[in-house]
Amino acid sequence: MLNVQTLIRQDGRRQLITGGVLVATGLFFLLSILAWQYQSFLLSLLYGPVLTISGLALLKTGFRDYEKAKQTDSGFTKDYMIDTVEKLPGRMYMGHSTKNFFQATLYDMDGKAYTRINEEPSFLHKLTFLAYYGSILSADYTMYNQHGDAVYHIEKKGGFSWRGYVQLPNGHYVAYTKDSKDKATGRRIFHYVEKDYCRWSAEGDPYIGHYKVKDHVGTVWAVIKQNAIPVEAAERFEEINGYLIEWKKRDEIPQSLLAFLFLLQSRQNL
């Protein structure tokens, strides 16, 4: 079983490499402005600053994670979060508005908010999000339940590959996420791993964007449909980037499942 130190060290190394590549590419575009060629001037002016800023942000978080791995406890602890959502509507929507990139919320079809995650972005992160490049950056979120209480701290690591972590409020790591591909079917599978077993998974076609969310014994809890707009609330959610959730099990929804769904949403959209 992989430990937290190994995983975060890998994340830090990946972000440092990706950040270095982006900075080098961004500087190439910026230097090409000096050539004053009309065909490349606008392209360089557009991509140069964005790639450079994104690269610097990844270098910063990569170095932070590489150093953090040295002080991190080696193992994942048991998730003692017993808080659940007693009952949810059959159809809901999870996403963020075009006016607020740094908060994602779970809504019912009437627009009532149930749970949410909030990010406190750095200045570099805000600059990059203005150019819609935030999906490759690291992000730290706090997840709140329907009563407004903080239940988890969620980390999304940056780079072109994806990994997320879930921590209890006391800082102990309880789970991480990873993805894989079924070579036979071409379907993408996302895993939510607690200690030595996969508690949740989401499997589906990445081109269609529909995934079945299952527990460790294979029971389907929900079907999520990326960027699907519910007919009954089309106007309400037309400016919300996210996905439609059709719950197959609606009672006693664990907070860990909601954390997994938020991590999937942050990977796809934030």
mmCIF file of C-alpha atoms in Angstrom:
data_model
loop_
_atom_site.group_PDB
_atom_site.id
_atom_site.type_symbol
_atom_site.label_atom_id
_atom_site.label_comp_id
_atom_site.label_asym_id
_atom_site.label_seq_id
_atom_site.Cartn_x
_atom_site.Cartn_y
_atom_site.Cartn_z
ATOM 1 C CA MET A 1 0.000 0.000 0.000
ATOM 2 C CA LEU A 2 1.347 3.442 -0.956
ATOM 3 C CA ASN A 3 1.820 5.886 1.900
ATOM 4 C CA VAL A 4 1.057 9.599 2.016
ATOM 5 C CA GLN A 5 4.706 10.642 1.862
ATOM 6 C CA THR A 6 5.360 8.717 -1.344
ATOM 7 C CA LEU A 7 2.234 10.013 -3.070
ATOM 8 C CA ILE A 8 2.764 13.670 -2.165
ATOM 9 C CA ARG A 9 6.438 13.463 -3.141
ATOM 10 C CA GLN A 10 5.358 12.124 -6.540
ATOM 11 C CA ASP A 11 2.850 14.966 -6.845
ATOM 12 C CA GLY A 12 5.496 17.533 -5.996
ATOM 13 C CA ARG A 13 7.935 16.135 -8.558
ATOM 14 C CA ARG A 14 5.236 16.053 -11.253
ATOM 15 C CA GLN A 15 4.237 19.656 -10.585
ATOM 16 C CA LEU A 16 7.847 20.828 -10.664
ATOM 17 C CA ILE A 17 8.415 19.159 -14.034
ATOM 18 C CA THR A 18 5.143 20.444 -15.497
ATOM 19 C CA GLY A 19 5.757 23.924 -14.108
ATOM 20 C CA GLY A 20 9.248 24.031 -15.593
ATOM 21 C CA VAL A 21 7.939 23.021 -19.012
ATOM 22 C CA LEU A 22 5.178 25.650 -18.888
ATOM 23 C CA VAL A 23 7.544 28.430 -17.800
ATOM 24 C CA ALA A 24 10.013 27.553 -20.572
ATOM 25 C CA THR A 25 7.217 27.487 -23.150
ATOM 26 C CA GLY A 26 5.741 30.740 -21.859
ATOM 27 C CA LEU A 27 9.115 32.497 -21.980
ATOM 28 C CA PHE A 28 9.589 31.254 -25.537
ATOM 29 C CA PHE A 29 6.305 32.906 -26.528
ATOM 30 C CA LEU A 30 7.215 36.114 -24.688
ATOM 31 C CA LEU A 31 10.641 36.316 -26.310
ATOM 32 C CA SER A 32 9.122 35.699 -29.722
ATOM 33 C CA ILE A 33 7.264 39.001 -29.321
ATOM 34 C CA LEU A 34 10.592 40.691 -29.975
ATOM 35 C CA ALA A 35 10.534 39.275 -33.488
ATOM 36 C CA TRP A 36 7.557 41.555 -34.236
ATOM 37 C CA GLN A 37 5.998 39.152 -36.665
ATOM 38 C CA TYR A 38 2.323 39.997 -36.960
ATOM 39 C CA GLN A 39 1.262 36.366 -37.395
ATOM 40 C CA SER A 40 2.816 35.287 -34.098
ATOM 41 C CA PHE A 41 2.525 38.507 -32.087
ATOM 42 C CA LEU A 42 -1.077 38.040 -30.932
ATOM 43 C CA LEU A 43 -0.518 34.338 -30.221
ATOM 44 C CA SER A 44 2.562 35.119 -28.150
ATOM 45 C CA LEU A 45 0.765 37.910 -26.313
ATOM 46 C CA LEU A 46 -2.091 35.535 -25.461
ATOM 47 C CA TYR A 47 -0.206 32.400 -24.433
ATOM 48 C CA GLY A 48 3.071 33.787 -23.113
ATOM 49 C CA PRO A 49 1.822 35.363 -19.866
ATOM 50 C CA VAL A 50 -0.733 32.611 -19.169
ATOM 51 C CA LEU A 51 1.744 29.752 -19.560
ATOM 52 C CA THR A 52 4.401 31.583 -17.556
ATOM 53 C CA ILE A 53 2.037 32.385 -14.668
ATOM 54 C CA SER A 54 0.642 28.836 -14.672
ATOM 55 C CA GLY A 55 4.158 27.413 -14.637
ATOM 56 C CA LEU A 56 5.243 29.637 -11.754
ATOM 57 C CA ALA A 57 2.164 28.615 -9.759
ATOM 58 C CA LEU A 58 2.939 24.924 -10.343
ATOM 59 C CA LEU A 59 6.592 25.408 -9.402
ATOM 60 C CA LYS A 60 5.470 27.034 -6.156
ATOM 61 C CA THR A 61 3.001 24.281 -5.203
ATOM 62 C CA GLY A 62 5.341 21.554 -6.431
ATOM 63 C CA PHE A 63 8.150 22.761 -4.175
ATOM 64 C CA ARG A 64 5.685 23.133 -1.299
ATOM 65 C CA ASP A 65 4.431 19.553 -1.724
ATOM 66 C CA TYR A 66 7.940 18.153 -2.084
ATOM 67 C CA GLU A 67 8.895 19.765 1.228
ATOM 68 C CA LYS A 68 5.547 18.861 2.800
ATOM 69 C CA ALA A 69 6.159 15.176 2.125
ATOM 70 C CA LYS A 70 9.099 15.270 4.536
ATOM 71 C CA GLN A 71 6.855 16.296 7.442
ATOM 72 C CA THR A 72 3.770 14.249 6.530
ATOM 73 C CA ASP A 73 2.682 11.234 8.556
ATOM 74 C CA SER A 74 3.418 8.092 6.566
ATOM 75 C CA GLY A 75 -0.006 6.443 6.572
ATOM 76 C CA PHE A 76 -3.685 7.025 5.907
ATOM 77 C CA THR A 77 -5.909 6.889 8.973
ATOM 78 C CA LYS A 78 -9.417 5.498 9.308
ATOM 79 C CA ASP A 79 -12.177 7.926 8.368
ATOM 80 C CA TYR A 80 -14.268 8.363 11.506
ATOM 81 C CA MET A 81 -16.655 10.820 9.850
ATOM 82 C CA ILE A 82 -20.094 9.403 10.685
ATOM 83 C CA ASP A 83 -22.050 12.452 9.541
ATOM 84 C CA THR A 84 -24.427 11.654 6.671
ATOM 85 C CA VAL A 85 -27.077 13.500 4.706
ATOM 86 C CA GLU A 86 -30.338 11.948 5.854
ATOM 87 C CA LYS A 87 -32.131 12.172 2.513
ATOM 88 C CA LEU A 88 -31.472 13.803 -0.863
ATOM 89 C CA PRO A 89 -33.758 14.554 -3.824
ATOM 90 C CA GLY A 90 -33.602 12.145 -6.742
ATOM 91 C CA ARG A 91 -32.103 14.706 -9.140
ATOM 92 C CA MET A 92 -29.533 17.318 -8.166
ATOM 93 C CA TYR A 93 -26.849 19.475 -9.752
ATOM 94 C CA MET A 94 -23.263 20.009 -8.622
ATOM 95 C CA GLY A 95 -21.096 22.773 -10.021
ATOM 96 C CA HIS A 96 -19.814 26.336 -9.914
ATOM 97 C CA SER A 97 -21.199 29.467 -11.518
ATOM 98 C CA THR A 98 -19.324 31.344 -14.223
ATOM 99 C CA LYS A 99 -19.104 34.262 -11.773
ATOM 100 C CA ASN A 100 -17.493 32.261 -8.973
ATOM 101 C CA PHE A 101 -14.800 29.762 -9.939
ATOM 102 C CA PHE A 102 -13.717 29.186 -6.363
ATOM 103 C CA GLN A 103 -16.864 27.661 -4.883
ATOM 104 C CA ALA A 104 -18.781 24.566 -5.981
ATOM 105 C CA THR A 105 -22.187 23.688 -4.554
ATOM 106 C CA LEU A 106 -24.630 20.778 -4.549
ATOM 107 C CA TYR A 107 -28.124 22.051 -5.430
ATOM 108 C CA ASP A 108 -31.569 20.550 -5.696
ATOM 109 C CA MET A 109 -33.753 21.427 -8.691
ATOM 110 C CA ASP A 110 -35.266 24.384 -6.813
ATOM 111 C CA GLY A 111 -31.821 25.922 -6.309
ATOM 112 C CA LYS A 112 -31.517 25.061 -2.614
ATOM 113 C CA ALA A 113 -27.881 24.537 -1.588
ATOM 114 C CA TYR A 114 -26.985 21.414 0.411
ATOM 115 C CA THR A 115 -23.204 21.124 0.644
ATOM 116 C CA ARG A 116 -20.334 23.106 -0.830
ATOM 117 C CA ILE A 117 -16.588 23.428 -1.160
ATOM 118 C CA ASN A 118 -14.750 26.744 -0.916
ATOM 119 C CA GLU A 119 -11.254 27.600 -2.064
ATOM 120 C CA GLU A 120 -8.999 30.425 -0.893
ATOM 121 C CA PRO A 121 -6.984 30.968 -4.089
ATOM 122 C CA SER A 122 -3.592 32.615 -4.243
ATOM 123 C CA PHE A 123 -3.013 35.727 -6.361
ATOM 124 C CA LEU A 124 -1.322 33.673 -9.102
ATOM 125 C CA HIS A 125 -4.246 31.261 -9.080
ATOM 126 C CA LYS A 126 -6.717 34.125 -9.557
ATOM 127 C CA LEU A 127 -4.717 35.495 -12.475
ATOM 128 C CA THR A 128 -4.614 32.112 -14.148
ATOM 129 C CA PHE A 129 -8.299 31.496 -13.653
ATOM 130 C CA LEU A 130 -9.061 34.683 -15.542
ATOM 131 C CA ALA A 131 -7.579 32.924 -18.556
ATOM 132 C CA TYR A 132 -9.460 29.635 -17.867
ATOM 133 C CA TYR A 133 -6.297 27.634 -17.188
ATOM 134 C CA GLY A 134 -7.103 26.829 -13.572
ATOM 135 C CA SER A 135 -7.823 23.146 -14.110
ATOM 136 C CA ILE A 136 -4.115 22.249 -14.227
ATOM 137 C CA LEU A 137 -3.302 24.064 -10.988
ATOM 138 C CA SER A 138 -3.334 22.755 -7.445
ATOM 139 C CA ALA A 139 -6.221 23.813 -5.241
ATOM 140 C CA ASP A 140 -7.118 23.498 -1.558
ATOM 141 C CA TYR A 141 -10.768 23.404 -0.517
ATOM 142 C CA THR A 142 -12.796 23.233 2.653
ATOM 143 C CA MET A 143 -15.948 21.130 2.392
ATOM 144 C CA TYR A 144 -18.991 22.176 4.422
ATOM 145 C CA ASN A 145 -22.065 20.095 5.221
ATOM 146 C CA GLN A 146 -25.671 21.260 4.953
ATOM 147 C CA HIS A 147 -25.418 22.904 8.391
ATOM 148 C CA GLY A 148 -22.343 24.949 7.475
ATOM 149 C CA ASP A 149 -19.881 22.841 9.487
ATOM 150 C CA ALA A 150 -16.478 22.016 7.994
ATOM 151 C CA VAL A 151 -16.230 18.253 7.499
ATOM 152 C CA TYR A 152 -13.194 17.765 5.236
ATOM 153 C CA HIS A 153 -10.188 19.498 3.803
ATOM 154 C CA ILE A 154 -9.754 18.562 0.133
ATOM 155 C CA GLU A 155 -6.556 18.897 -1.903
ATOM 156 C CA LYS A 156 -6.431 18.708 -5.691
ATOM 157 C CA LYS A 157 -2.896 18.371 -7.039
ATOM 158 C CA GLY A 158 -1.890 20.177 -10.205
ATOM 159 C CA GLY A 159 -0.392 19.051 -13.483
ATOM 160 C CA PHE A 160 -1.758 17.221 -16.478
ATOM 161 C CA SER A 161 -2.516 14.079 -14.471
ATOM 162 C CA TRP A 162 -4.924 14.053 -11.543
ATOM 163 C CA ARG A 163 -4.848 13.146 -7.889
ATOM 164 C CA GLY A 164 -6.801 14.412 -4.918
ATOM 165 C CA TYR A 165 -6.639 13.919 -1.153
ATOM 166 C CA VAL A 166 -9.189 14.114 1.644
ATOM 167 C CA GLN A 167 -8.272 15.123 5.191
ATOM 168 C CA LEU A 168 -10.215 15.321 8.411
ATOM 169 C CA PRO A 169 -10.346 18.746 10.106
ATOM 170 C CA ASN A 170 -7.507 17.607 12.404
ATOM 171 C CA GLY A 171 -5.217 17.221 9.367
ATOM 172 C CA HIS A 172 -5.135 13.423 9.159
ATOM 173 C CA TYR A 173 -5.284 12.028 5.630
ATOM 174 C CA VAL A 174 -8.099 9.512 5.154
ATOM 175 C CA ALA A 175 -8.325 8.981 1.380
ATOM 176 C CA TYR A 176 -6.853 9.752 -2.019
ATOM 177 C CA THR A 177 -8.144 9.534 -5.563
ATOM 178 C CA LYS A 178 -6.648 8.116 -8.722
ATOM 179 C CA ASP A 179 -7.848 7.253 -12.193
ATOM 180 C CA SER A 180 -7.261 4.413 -14.621
ATOM 181 C CA LYS A 181 -8.466 3.235 -18.017
ATOM 182 C CA ASP A 182 -10.009 -0.096 -18.935
ATOM 183 C CA LYS A 183 -8.000 -1.088 -22.007
ATOM 184 C CA ALA A 184 -10.674 -3.490 -23.208
ATOM 185 C CA THR A 185 -13.587 -1.029 -23.144
ATOM 186 C CA GLY A 186 -11.809 2.325 -23.170
ATOM 187 C CA ARG A 187 -13.859 3.415 -20.170
ATOM 188 C CA ARG A 188 -12.326 5.718 -17.575
ATOM 189 C CA ILE A 189 -12.460 4.682 -13.920
ATOM 190 C CA PHE A 190 -11.950 7.053 -11.000
ATOM 191 C CA HIS A 191 -11.175 5.556 -7.588
ATOM 192 C CA TYR A 192 -11.632 6.896 -4.060
ATOM 193 C CA VAL A 193 -9.202 4.884 -1.938
ATOM 194 C CA GLU A 194 -9.324 4.633 1.854
ATOM 195 C CA LYS A 195 -6.275 2.960 3.351
ATOM 196 C CA ASP A 196 -6.144 -0.428 1.592
ATOM 197 C CA TYR A 197 -9.454 -0.576 -0.296
ATOM 198 C CA CYS A 198 -11.426 1.385 -2.887
ATOM 199 C CA ARG A 199 -14.513 2.731 -1.132
ATOM 200 C CA TRP A 200 -16.015 4.543 -4.147
ATOM 201 C CA SER A 201 -15.519 4.419 -7.895
ATOM 202 C CA ALA A 202 -16.949 6.184 -10.933
ATOM 203 C CA GLU A 203 -16.799 4.417 -14.285
ATOM 204 C CA GLY A 204 -17.952 5.668 -17.653
ATOM 205 C CA ASP A 205 -17.234 6.997 -21.117
ATOM 206 C CA PRO A 206 -15.072 10.150 -20.957
ATOM 207 C CA TYR A 207 -16.361 11.370 -24.321
ATOM 208 C CA ILE A 208 -20.018 11.177 -23.331
ATOM 209 C CA GLY A 209 -19.296 12.224 -19.746
ATOM 210 C CA HIS A 210 -21.714 9.801 -18.060
ATOM 211 C CA TYR A 211 -20.444 7.815 -15.051
ATOM 212 C CA LYS A 212 -21.910 5.257 -12.657
ATOM 213 C CA VAL A 213 -20.806 5.841 -9.078
ATOM 214 C CA LYS A 214 -20.488 2.609 -7.081
ATOM 215 C CA ASP A 215 -19.408 1.544 -3.613
ATOM 216 C CA HIS A 216 -16.800 -1.119 -2.855
ATOM 217 C CA VAL A 217 -19.278 -3.978 -3.330
ATOM 218 C CA GLY A 218 -20.532 -2.716 -6.688
ATOM 219 C CA THR A 219 -23.819 -1.112 -5.624
ATOM 220 C CA VAL A 220 -24.696 1.885 -7.808
ATOM 221 C CA TRP A 221 -25.396 4.980 -5.704
ATOM 222 C CA ALA A 222 -25.665 7.576 -8.454
ATOM 223 C CA VAL A 223 -25.254 8.334 -12.136
ATOM 224 C CA ILE A 224 -23.538 11.616 -12.992
ATOM 225 C CA LYS A 225 -23.845 13.349 -16.350
ATOM 226 C CA GLN A 226 -21.272 15.996 -17.133
ATOM 227 C CA ASN A 227 -22.631 19.331 -18.426
ATOM 228 C CA ALA A 228 -26.157 17.893 -18.703
ATOM 229 C CA ILE A 229 -28.787 20.588 -18.141
ATOM 230 C CA PRO A 230 -31.954 19.366 -16.372
ATOM 231 C CA VAL A 231 -35.054 20.195 -18.399
ATOM 232 C CA GLU A 232 -37.064 21.087 -15.306
ATOM 233 C CA ALA A 233 -34.511 23.726 -14.220
ATOM 234 C CA ALA A 234 -32.757 24.704 -17.444
ATOM 235 C CA GLU A 235 -32.713 28.462 -16.790
ATOM 236 C CA ARG A 236 -31.491 28.041 -13.222
ATOM 237 C CA PHE A 237 -28.462 25.935 -14.154
ATOM 238 C CA GLU A 238 -27.578 27.195 -17.637
ATOM 239 C CA GLU A 239 -24.706 29.260 -16.183
ATOM 240 C CA ILE A 240 -23.543 26.557 -13.759
ATOM 241 C CA ASN A 241 -20.614 24.441 -14.963
ATOM 242 C CA GLY A 242 -20.873 20.961 -13.511
ATOM 243 C CA TYR A 243 -22.953 17.838 -13.808
ATOM 244 C CA LEU A 244 -26.374 16.425 -13.168
ATOM 245 C CA ILE A 245 -26.627 13.798 -10.416
ATOM 246 C CA GLU A 246 -29.334 11.136 -10.533
ATOM 247 C CA TRP A 247 -29.349 9.397 -7.162
ATOM 248 C CA LYS A 248 -30.114 5.672 -7.097
ATOM 249 C CA LYS A 249 -29.735 5.548 -3.303
ATOM 250 C CA ARG A 250 -31.051 8.653 -1.586
ATOM 251 C CA ASP A 251 -30.925 7.895 2.145
ATOM 252 C CA GLU A 252 -27.998 8.319 4.549
ATOM 253 C CA ILE A 253 -25.516 9.637 1.981
ATOM 254 C CA PRO A 254 -21.963 9.510 3.437
ATOM 255 C CA GLN A 255 -19.913 12.701 3.407
ATOM 256 C CA SER A 256 -17.054 10.751 1.810
ATOM 257 C CA LEU A 257 -19.211 10.120 -1.265
ATOM 258 C CA LEU A 258 -19.953 13.835 -1.566
ATOM 259 C CA ALA A 259 -16.236 14.588 -1.192
ATOM 260 C CA PHE A 260 -15.523 12.161 -4.038
ATOM 261 C CA LEU A 261 -18.124 13.870 -6.250
ATOM 262 C CA PHE A 262 -16.669 17.296 -5.479
ATOM 263 C CA LEU A 263 -13.196 16.055 -6.408
ATOM 264 C CA LEU A 264 -14.538 14.735 -9.703
ATOM 265 C CA GLN A 265 -16.191 18.089 -10.335
ATOM 266 C CA SER A 266 -12.996 19.990 -9.561
ATOM 267 C CA ARG A 267 -11.094 17.788 -12.009
ATOM 268 C CA GLN A 268 -13.592 18.301 -14.807
ATOM 269 C CA ASN A 269 -14.486 21.941 -14.422
ATOM 270 C CA LEU A 270 -12.574 24.002 -11.869
#
